[in-house]
XYZ file of C-alpha atoms in Angstrom:
331
model
C -6.172 17.760 11.389
C -2.552 16.680 10.977
C -1.247 17.688 7.521
C 0.450 14.800 5.740
C 2.920 16.558 3.361
C 5.203 18.021 6.096
C 5.312 14.640 7.830
C 6.288 12.813 4.642
C 8.927 15.383 3.754
C 10.440 15.156 7.242
C 10.349 11.359 7.101
C 12.523 11.254 3.997
C 14.806 14.218 4.661
C 15.144 13.948 8.437
C 14.566 10.313 9.361
C 15.866 8.358 6.376
C 18.515 10.686 4.934
C 19.904 12.331 8.068
C 19.205 10.062 11.045
C 19.433 6.639 9.433
C 21.705 7.553 6.499
C 19.622 5.148 4.434
C 20.974 3.900 1.123
C 19.538 5.207 -2.162
C 17.962 1.767 -2.726
C 16.091 1.957 0.605
C 14.912 5.498 -0.033
C 13.700 4.563 -3.526
C 11.837 1.495 -2.212
C 10.100 3.477 0.549
C 9.303 6.295 -1.890
C 7.625 3.894 -4.323
C 5.598 2.238 -1.546
C 4.248 5.503 -0.184
C 3.645 6.888 -3.680
C 1.474 3.871 -4.485
C -0.398 4.278 -1.201
C -1.125 7.954 -1.855
C -2.286 7.219 -5.395
C -4.627 4.524 -4.048
C -6.116 6.842 -1.426
C -6.536 9.574 -4.028
C -8.464 7.111 -6.178
C -10.642 6.094 -3.221
C -11.340 9.542 -1.783
C -10.852 11.959 -4.670
C -8.504 14.077 -2.531
C -5.259 15.312 -4.044
C -2.223 13.814 -2.230
C -1.037 17.315 -1.234
C -4.376 17.881 0.540
C -4.369 14.647 2.540
C -4.093 14.531 6.313
C -2.590 11.768 8.434
C -6.156 10.845 9.436
C -6.846 9.827 5.835
C -4.277 7.010 6.171
C -6.426 4.988 8.544
C -6.096 1.278 9.116
C -9.085 0.372 6.935
C -7.672 2.168 3.890
C -4.203 0.719 4.396
C -5.599 -2.808 4.685
C -7.603 -2.168 1.499
C -4.418 -0.908 -0.180
C -2.543 -4.100 0.741
C -5.390 -6.182 -0.689
C -5.301 -4.015 -3.835
C -1.585 -4.799 -4.277
C -2.237 -8.528 -4.282
C -5.589 -8.747 -6.040
C -5.376 -6.021 -8.668
C -1.677 -5.304 -9.172
C -0.754 -8.996 -8.921
C 2.012 -8.416 -6.372
C 3.419 -11.338 -4.422
C 3.053 -11.633 -0.648
C 6.740 -10.723 -0.293
C 6.153 -7.473 -2.185
C 3.030 -6.784 -0.130
C 5.055 -7.238 3.063
C 7.833 -4.982 1.760
C 5.290 -2.211 1.088
C 3.894 -2.694 4.595
C 7.400 -2.374 6.059
C 7.746 1.053 4.443
C 4.342 2.118 5.805
C 5.247 0.883 9.294
C 8.511 2.811 9.166
C 6.667 6.023 8.313
C 4.132 5.522 11.103
C 6.891 4.834 13.651
C 8.242 8.259 12.690
C 4.767 9.814 12.811
C 4.357 8.574 16.400
C 6.994 11.094 17.495
C 5.685 13.948 15.365
C 1.942 13.472 15.894
C 1.386 11.960 19.368
C -2.238 13.141 19.256
C -2.843 10.407 16.632
C -1.413 7.670 18.877
C -4.470 5.413 18.677
C -4.615 5.506 14.872
C -0.854 4.959 14.602
C -0.969 1.997 16.989
C -3.700 0.355 14.913
C -1.678 0.765 11.707
C 1.470 -0.589 13.364
C -0.549 -3.627 14.482
C -1.222 -4.682 10.859
C 0.730 -7.955 10.602
C 2.885 -9.204 7.797
C 1.280 -11.961 5.781
C 2.678 -15.463 5.908
C 3.615 -17.123 2.648
C 4.699 -20.497 1.343
C 8.419 -20.972 0.881
C 9.852 -22.983 -1.989
C 13.187 -24.690 -2.395
C 15.811 -22.497 -3.997
C 16.842 -23.065 -7.592
C 20.495 -23.452 -8.563
C 22.584 -24.705 -11.468
C 24.454 -27.983 -11.718
C 27.993 -28.106 -13.111
C 26.897 -29.046 -16.687
C 24.357 -26.213 -16.583
C 27.023 -23.766 -15.398
C 29.291 -24.822 -18.263
C 26.462 -24.294 -20.774
C 25.683 -20.829 -19.423
C 29.322 -19.711 -19.436
C 29.708 -20.960 -23.018
C 26.651 -19.015 -24.212
C 28.190 -15.530 -24.738
C 29.852 -15.004 -28.130
C 33.420 -14.253 -27.051
C 34.377 -13.068 -30.513
C 32.613 -9.790 -29.592
C 33.396 -7.180 -26.946
C 30.026 -7.570 -25.212
C 30.344 -11.360 -25.278
C 33.710 -11.213 -23.507
C 32.294 -8.767 -20.971
C 29.253 -10.959 -20.323
C 31.387 -14.093 -19.990
C 33.604 -12.421 -17.374
C 30.557 -11.098 -15.508
C 28.762 -14.466 -15.471
C 31.888 -16.297 -14.332
C 32.432 -13.807 -11.502
C 28.765 -14.069 -10.472
C 28.769 -17.878 -10.367
C 32.046 -18.032 -8.430
C 31.453 -15.251 -5.904
C 27.667 -15.106 -5.521
C 27.590 -11.314 -5.769
C 24.158 -9.725 -6.045
C 23.175 -7.981 -9.287
C 23.470 -4.574 -7.577
C 26.940 -5.502 -6.297
C 28.075 -6.595 -9.756
C 26.732 -3.376 -11.261
C 28.589 -1.167 -8.779
C 32.020 -2.835 -9.189
C 34.917 -0.615 -10.238
C 38.206 -1.667 -11.772
C 39.934 -0.783 -8.500
C 37.778 -3.321 -6.640
C 39.822 -6.200 -8.079
C 43.057 -7.459 -6.563
C 44.466 -10.087 -8.945
C 48.009 -10.584 -7.635
C 48.870 -12.665 -4.552
C 45.730 -13.715 -2.711
C 43.283 -12.407 -5.357
C 39.933 -11.017 -4.262
C 37.085 -8.743 -5.276
C 35.703 -6.077 -2.942
C 32.086 -4.917 -2.918
C 29.658 -2.965 -0.796
C 26.620 -5.084 -0.011
C 23.329 -4.608 1.787
C 23.454 -2.353 4.817
C 26.589 -0.739 3.332
C 28.652 -3.647 4.600
C 31.925 -3.987 2.708
C 33.268 -7.472 2.091
C 36.047 -9.129 0.107
C 35.557 -12.441 -1.685
C 38.502 -14.600 -2.812
C 38.812 -15.548 -6.466
C 39.769 -18.851 -8.095
C 42.627 -19.146 -10.562
C 40.249 -19.663 -13.482
C 38.316 -16.511 -12.596
C 41.545 -14.532 -12.157
C 42.776 -15.547 -15.629
C 39.558 -14.388 -17.298
C 39.445 -11.114 -15.328
C 43.064 -10.290 -16.138
C 42.347 -10.583 -19.840
C 39.170 -8.547 -19.442
C 40.923 -5.781 -17.465
C 43.570 -5.413 -20.165
C 40.861 -5.101 -22.812
C 38.723 -2.878 -20.596
C 41.692 -0.489 -20.109
C 39.760 1.812 -17.795
C 40.662 4.105 -14.929
C 40.622 2.626 -11.398
C 37.279 4.324 -10.718
C 35.720 3.193 -14.028
C 32.925 0.575 -14.011
C 34.345 -2.936 -14.253
C 31.497 -4.055 -16.512
C 30.386 -0.983 -18.495
C 27.666 -0.590 -21.062
C 28.502 0.137 -24.697
C 28.527 3.843 -23.838
C 30.972 3.305 -20.983
C 28.403 3.846 -18.224
C 27.718 1.531 -15.305
C 25.355 -1.330 -16.123
C 22.048 -1.187 -14.292
C 20.622 -4.091 -12.333
C 17.980 -4.429 -15.029
C 20.652 -4.680 -17.732
C 22.435 -7.438 -15.809
C 19.112 -9.231 -15.355
C 18.435 -9.043 -19.100
C 21.869 -10.321 -20.125
C 21.543 -13.297 -17.770
C 18.132 -14.137 -19.231
C 19.491 -13.711 -22.783
C 22.423 -16.073 -22.312
C 20.285 -18.565 -20.377
C 18.039 -18.806 -23.451
C 21.084 -19.640 -25.586
C 22.361 -22.149 -23.040
C 19.044 -24.025 -23.083
C 19.739 -25.103 -26.654
C 22.733 -27.190 -25.551
C 21.558 -28.080 -22.033
C 17.857 -29.130 -22.011
C 17.712 -29.386 -18.197
C 17.792 -25.577 -18.079
C 14.302 -25.523 -19.612
C 12.867 -26.390 -16.207
C 14.615 -23.469 -14.486
C 14.025 -19.723 -14.436
C 17.577 -18.355 -14.581
C 18.098 -14.979 -12.892
C 21.110 -13.246 -11.299
C 19.912 -14.491 -7.909
C 19.954 -18.088 -9.162
C 23.666 -17.573 -9.884
C 24.061 -16.386 -6.292
C 22.319 -19.541 -5.053
C 24.600 -21.578 -7.319
C 27.733 -20.124 -5.719
C 26.435 -21.039 -2.264
C 25.502 -24.584 -3.283
C 28.917 -25.156 -4.859
C 30.533 -24.248 -1.521
C 28.148 -26.497 0.382
C 28.675 -29.446 -1.990
C 32.450 -29.138 -2.250
C 34.499 -32.311 -1.537
C 35.223 -30.727 1.843
C 31.914 -28.923 2.528
C 32.114 -25.326 3.696
C 30.204 -24.632 6.925
C 27.153 -22.368 6.828
C 28.800 -19.642 8.945
C 31.497 -19.220 6.297
C 28.909 -19.246 3.505
C 26.981 -16.522 5.355
C 30.131 -14.371 5.472
C 30.830 -15.177 1.815
C 27.388 -14.013 0.691
C 27.082 -11.118 3.137
C 24.077 -12.534 5.013
C 23.015 -10.722 8.168
C 22.069 -13.949 9.978
C 22.428 -17.694 9.480
C 18.670 -17.945 8.889
C 19.231 -16.727 5.316
C 21.952 -19.328 4.785
C 20.164 -22.333 6.251
C 17.830 -22.483 3.234
C 20.719 -23.980 1.255
C 20.819 -26.919 3.663
C 17.139 -27.572 2.920
C 17.791 -27.475 -0.818
C 20.691 -29.946 -0.761
C 19.114 -33.379 -1.168
C 22.533 -35.024 -1.474
C 23.437 -33.731 1.995
C 20.279 -35.345 3.358
C 21.094 -38.612 1.582
C 24.553 -38.673 3.173
C 22.946 -38.101 6.568
C 20.541 -40.984 5.927
C 23.430 -43.267 4.983
C 25.021 -42.608 8.376
C 21.934 -43.664 10.326
C 21.306 -47.160 11.644
C 18.475 -48.995 9.862
C 15.537 -49.647 12.134
C 14.075 -53.081 12.670
C 10.512 -51.880 12.122
C 8.229 -54.412 10.521
C 5.539 -53.452 8.023
C 2.028 -53.550 9.357
C -1.257 -51.716 9.575
C -2.807 -49.964 12.531
C -5.917 -51.702 13.865
C -8.149 -49.956 16.383
C -8.458 -52.004 19.617
C -12.100 -51.008 20.137
C -15.226 -50.761 17.943
C -15.858 -47.126 18.971
C -12.260 -46.182 18.205
C -12.563 -47.985 14.878
C -15.694 -45.961 14.107
C -13.912 -42.684 14.911
C -10.862 -43.775 12.890
C -13.014 -44.329 9.815
C -14.801 -40.955 9.944
């Protein structure tokens, strides 16, 4: 028997923390995935997690766990695949520590990700942006904070986690203004700011009056806003904006929709920005993540259609040249 607890402890402390120097977000995501798996196996077998062996995490139980995530917990396919990624990562590590379980490990690693339908991204039009930015009550401190945060999000496309981690020192508002953030994969990037955004942030910084290392957008207690808090304030102000802009009723407004909006504004500018630049702007690892904005831009497709030469095709209907072919055609 191969005890599971030492393997799991080494996976987090040795593999993730020391060898890969994984971010706290990655460690937390992998922790939650494996915690759910252990709880599921405990429910199925009655064994306490501390008494489990690697053999108990066989391919049949893991497949059943993935089905449980979708069917009983109501998780999406994307979430199911993310949990599987964490399990695969652990079993890659286990292959080095428990070579005697090579066959079992290979079978688990062969579990494929599940394919899923993709939908067009959602983004805001200019009137919808104006309605959202006008929603916060700027006669209050929190309203002025939220207005500055929303404006920065729409203009830069920063993720909710990136907005939450901003410090006052991350802004450069003099010549060539920019904001600096640390994105996914601990990649640091700087994003230029427009004049309108700079004006609002200058006023906010004076009111904020914090130390360079203080959170740029703090909570009422002065602490850093969480991603959940940013999510809630976006949803709150989107509800207010719907009263003056009915088209928002058809959209689910989240911080990531503001990120999509920033990308679409670049793509639909009078002089469109190329996708490679948008990928750098948003901190995408590859252009595959950026190309989805091309699919979402119907106006771009219309302009492409306008540049094509009309065909001389005449309307008509296909007629089978043979009775047998006609029979097969009508099946």
